[in-house]
Amino acid sequence: NIVYLHVQNDSPVTYYADPRISRAAMQGHELDDFLHAFAQPPKRPLLQVTGYTPLQDDYIPPWQDALHGGFVEWEDKLYHITFTFSLDLSPWISQIHDLDYGQLPSAEGDAP
């Protein structure tokens, strides 16, 4: 089948991050390998906070464009963006060096 041949993938990579954000990838299913590849602090940690006000009767003033005027639709209602700001979290993020991943509790809740 030509479609099968066109999409066939022989890559040894088992898990990978979003390539737009990170080049992290790994082969296999071992926890230590996974944590080594992906347990990295974020490069630009931000906390974005946005406040919304519901519009009365979903009325958009005629001088506002619903697509470009700071409106959001959520659960069939329209909301106006009232405020938004971001906080830089990088001062609170640090790299853990020489961590023994074998000392971490397992998913079943076993103590180290």
Coordinates of N, CA and C in Angstrom, one line a residue:
N1 N 0.8 -1.2 0.0 CA 0.0 0.0 0.0 C 0.9 1.2 0.0
I2 N 0.7 2.1 -0.9 CA 1.6 3.3 -1.1 C 1.4 4.3 0.1
V3 N 0.3 4.4 0.7 CA 0.1 5.2 1.9 C 0.9 4.7 3.1
Y4 N 0.9 3.4 3.3 CA 1.6 2.8 4.4 C 3.1 3.1 4.2
L5 N 3.6 2.9 3.0 CA 5.0 3.1 2.7 C 5.4 4.6 2.9
H6 N 4.5 5.4 2.6 CA 4.8 6.9 2.7 C 4.9 7.3 4.2
V7 N 4.2 6.7 5.1 CA 4.2 7.1 6.5 C 5.0 6.2 7.4
Q8 N 5.6 5.2 6.8 CA 6.4 4.3 7.6 C 7.5 5.0 8.3
N9 N 7.7 4.7 9.6 CA 8.7 5.4 10.4 C 9.6 4.3 11.0
D10 N 10.9 4.4 10.8 CA 11.9 3.5 11.3 C 12.7 4.1 12.4
S11 N 12.3 5.2 13.0 CA 13.0 5.9 14.0 C 13.1 5.1 15.3
P12 N 14.3 5.0 15.9 CA 14.4 4.3 17.2 C 13.8 5.1 18.4
V13 N 13.4 6.3 18.2 CA 12.9 7.2 19.3 C 11.6 6.6 19.8
T14 N 11.5 6.5 21.1 CA 10.3 6.0 21.7 C 9.4 7.2 22.2
Y15 N 10.1 8.1 22.9 CA 9.4 9.3 23.4 C 10.1 10.6 23.0
Y16 N 9.4 11.6 22.7 CA 10.1 12.9 22.3 C 9.2 14.0 22.8
A17 N 9.9 15.2 23.0 CA 9.2 16.4 23.4 C 8.7 17.1 22.1
D18 N 7.9 18.1 22.3 CA 7.4 19.0 21.2 C 8.6 19.6 20.6
P19 N 8.9 19.4 19.3 CA 10.1 19.9 18.7 C 10.2 21.4 18.6
R20 N 9.0 22.1 18.7 CA 9.0 23.5 18.7 C 9.6 24.1 20.0
I21 N 9.6 23.3 21.1 CA 10.0 23.7 22.4 C 11.3 23.1 22.9
S22 N 11.5 21.8 22.6 CA 12.7 21.1 23.1 C 13.1 20.0 22.1
R23 N 14.4 19.7 22.1 CA 14.9 18.6 21.3 C 15.0 17.3 22.1
A24 N 14.5 17.2 23.3 CA 14.6 16.1 24.1 C 13.9 14.9 23.4
A25 N 14.6 13.7 23.5 CA 14.1 12.5 22.9 C 14.8 11.3 23.6
M26 N 14.2 10.2 23.6 CA 14.8 9.0 24.2 C 14.4 7.7 23.5
Q27 N 15.2 6.7 23.7 CA 14.8 5.3 23.2 C 14.6 4.4 24.4
G28 N 13.6 3.5 24.3 CA 13.4 2.6 25.3 C 12.3 3.0 26.3
H29 N 12.1 2.2 27.4 CA 11.1 2.5 28.4 C 11.6 2.5 29.8
E30 N 12.9 2.7 30.0 CA 13.4 2.8 31.3 C 13.2 4.1 32.0
L31 N 12.8 4.1 33.3 CA 12.5 5.3 34.0 C 13.7 6.2 34.1
D32 N 14.9 5.6 34.4 CA 16.1 6.5 34.5 C 16.4 7.2 33.3
D33 N 16.2 6.5 32.1 CA 16.5 7.2 30.8 C 15.5 8.3 30.6
F34 N 14.2 8.0 30.9 CA 13.1 9.0 30.7 C 13.4 10.2 31.5
L35 N 13.7 10.1 32.8 CA 14.0 11.2 33.7 C 15.2 12.0 33.3
H36 N 16.2 11.2 32.8 CA 17.5 11.9 32.4 C 17.2 12.8 31.1
A37 N 16.3 12.3 30.2 CA 16.0 13.1 29.0 C 15.0 14.2 29.3
F38 N 14.0 14.0 30.2 CA 12.9 15.0 30.3 C 12.8 15.7 31.6
A39 N 13.5 15.3 32.6 CA 13.5 16.0 33.9 C 14.4 17.2 33.9
Q40 N 14.1 18.1 33.1 CA 14.9 19.3 33.0 C 14.1 20.5 33.4
P41 N 14.7 21.6 34.0 CA 13.9 22.7 34.3 C 13.5 23.5 33.0
P42 N 12.3 24.1 33.0 CA 11.9 24.8 31.8 C 12.8 26.0 31.5
K43 N 13.0 26.3 30.2 CA 13.9 27.4 29.8 C 13.3 28.8 30.2
R44 N 12.0 29.0 30.0 CA 11.4 30.3 30.3 C 10.1 30.0 31.1
P45 N 10.3 29.7 32.4 CA 9.1 29.5 33.2 C 8.3 30.7 33.5
L46 N 7.0 30.8 33.1 CA 6.2 31.9 33.3 C 4.8 31.4 33.8
L47 N 4.3 32.2 34.7 CA 2.9 32.0 35.1 C 2.1 33.1 34.5
Q48 N 1.2 32.8 33.6 CA 0.3 33.8 33.0 C -1.0 33.8 33.7
V49 N -1.5 35.0 34.1 CA -2.7 35.1 34.8 C -3.6 36.0 34.0
T50 N -4.9 35.6 33.7 CA -5.8 36.4 32.9 C -7.1 36.4 33.6
G51 N -7.7 37.6 33.7 CA -9.0 37.7 34.3 C -10.1 38.0 33.2
Y52 N -11.2 37.4 33.3 CA -12.3 37.5 32.4 C -13.6 38.0 33.0
T53 N -14.3 38.8 32.3 CA -15.6 39.3 32.7 C -16.6 38.9 31.7
P54 N -17.7 38.2 32.2 CA -18.7 37.7 31.2 C -19.5 38.9 30.6
L55 N -19.7 38.8 29.3 CA -20.5 39.8 28.6 C -22.0 39.7 28.9
Q56 N -22.6 40.8 29.0 CA -24.1 40.8 29.3 C -24.8 40.4 28.0
D57 N -25.5 39.3 28.0 CA -26.3 38.8 26.9 C -25.4 38.6 25.7
D58 N -24.1 38.3 25.9 CA -23.2 38.1 24.8 C -23.2 39.3 23.8
Y59 N -23.4 40.5 24.3 CA -23.4 41.7 23.4 C -22.0 42.2 23.3
I60 N -21.6 42.3 22.0 CA -20.3 42.9 21.7 C -20.6 44.3 21.1
P61 N -20.0 45.3 21.7 CA -20.2 46.7 21.2 C -19.8 46.7 19.7
P62 N -20.5 47.5 18.9 CA -20.2 47.6 17.5 C -18.8 48.0 17.1
W63 N -18.2 48.7 18.0 CA -16.8 49.2 17.6 C -15.8 48.1 18.0
Q64 N -16.2 47.0 18.5 CA -15.3 45.9 18.9 C -15.4 44.8 17.8
D65 N -14.3 44.2 17.5 CA -14.3 43.0 16.6 C -14.1 41.8 17.5
A66 N -15.1 40.9 17.4 CA -15.1 39.7 18.3 C -13.8 38.9 18.1
L67 N -13.2 38.9 17.0 CA -12.0 38.1 16.8 C -10.7 38.8 17.2
H68 N -10.7 40.1 17.3 CA -9.5 40.8 17.6 C -9.7 41.8 18.8
G69 N -10.8 41.7 19.4 CA -11.1 42.7 20.5 C -10.9 42.2 21.9
G70 N -10.2 41.1 22.1 CA -10.0 40.7 23.5 C -11.2 39.9 24.1
F71 N -11.8 39.1 23.2 CA -13.0 38.3 23.7 C -12.6 36.8 23.6
V72 N -13.2 36.0 24.5 CA -12.9 34.6 24.5 C -14.3 33.9 24.7
E73 N -14.5 32.9 23.9 CA -15.7 32.1 24.0 C -15.4 30.8 24.9
W74 N -16.2 30.6 25.9 CA -16.0 29.4 26.8 C -17.4 28.9 27.2
E75 N -17.6 27.7 27.0 CA -18.9 27.1 27.4 C -20.1 27.9 26.8
D76 N -20.0 28.2 25.5 CA -21.1 28.9 24.8 C -21.4 30.3 25.4
K77 N -20.5 30.9 26.1 CA -20.6 32.3 26.6 C -19.4 33.1 26.1
L78 N -19.6 34.4 26.0 CA -18.5 35.3 25.6 C -18.0 36.0 26.8
Y79 N -16.7 36.1 26.9 CA -16.0 36.8 28.0 C -15.1 37.8 27.5
H80 N -15.0 39.0 28.1 CA -14.0 40.0 27.8 C -12.8 39.9 28.6
I81 N -11.6 40.0 28.0 CA -10.4 39.9 28.8 C -10.3 41.2 29.6
T82 N -10.3 41.1 30.9 CA -10.3 42.3 31.8 C -8.9 42.7 32.1
F83 N -8.0 41.7 32.4 CA -6.6 42.0 32.7 C -5.8 40.7 32.4
T84 N -4.5 40.9 32.2 CA -3.6 39.8 32.0 C -2.2 40.2 32.3
F85 N -1.5 39.3 33.0 CA -0.1 39.6 33.3 C 0.7 38.3 33.4
S86 N 2.0 38.4 33.3 CA 2.8 37.2 33.5 C 3.9 37.4 34.6
L87 N 4.2 36.4 35.3 CA 5.2 36.4 36.3 C 6.4 35.5 35.9
D88 N 7.6 36.0 36.0 CA 8.8 35.2 35.6 C 9.1 34.4 36.8
L89 N 9.1 33.0 36.7 CA 9.3 32.1 37.7 C 10.7 31.6 37.8
S90 N 11.6 32.1 36.9 CA 12.9 31.5 36.8 C 13.7 31.6 38.1
P91 N 13.5 32.7 38.9 CA 14.3 32.7 40.2 C 14.0 31.5 41.1
W92 N 12.9 30.9 40.9 CA 12.5 29.8 41.8 C 12.7 28.4 41.2
I93 N 13.3 28.3 40.0 CA 13.6 27.1 39.3 C 15.1 26.8 39.4
S94 N 15.5 25.6 39.8 CA 16.9 25.3 39.9 C 17.1 23.8 39.3
Q95 N 18.3 23.6 38.9 CA 18.6 22.3 38.4 C 19.0 21.4 39.5
I96 N 18.6 20.2 39.6 CA 19.0 19.2 40.6 C 20.1 18.4 40.0
H97 N 21.3 18.5 40.6 CA 22.5 17.8 40.1 C 22.6 16.4 40.8
D98 N 23.1 15.4 40.1 CA 23.4 14.1 40.7 C 22.3 13.5 41.5
L99 N 21.1 13.6 41.0 CA 19.9 13.0 41.6 C 19.9 11.6 41.3
D100 N 19.7 10.8 42.3 CA 19.6 9.3 42.1 C 18.1 9.0 41.9
Y101 N 17.7 8.8 40.7 CA 16.3 8.6 40.4 C 15.7 7.3 41.1
G102 N 16.6 6.4 41.4 CA 16.2 5.2 42.1 C 15.7 5.5 43.5
Q103 N 16.0 6.6 44.0 CA 15.5 7.0 45.4 C 14.2 7.6 45.4
L104 N 13.6 7.9 44.2 CA 12.3 8.5 44.1 C 11.2 7.4 44.4
P105 N 10.1 7.8 45.0 CA 9.0 6.9 45.3 C 8.4 6.4 43.9
S106 N 8.0 5.2 43.9 CA 7.4 4.6 42.7 C 6.0 5.1 42.5
A107 N 5.4 4.8 41.3 CA 4.0 5.2 41.1 C 3.0 4.5 42.0
E108 N 3.5 3.4 42.5 CA 2.6 2.6 43.4 C 2.6 3.2 44.8
G109 N 3.5 4.2 45.1 CA 3.5 4.8 46.4 C 4.5 4.2 47.4
D110 N 5.4 3.4 46.9 CA 6.5 2.8 47.7 C 7.4 3.9 48.2
A111 N 7.8 3.8 49.5 CA 8.8 4.7 50.0 C 10.2 4.3 49.5
P112 N 11.1 5.3 49.4 CA 12.4 5.0 49.0 C 13.2 4.1 49.9

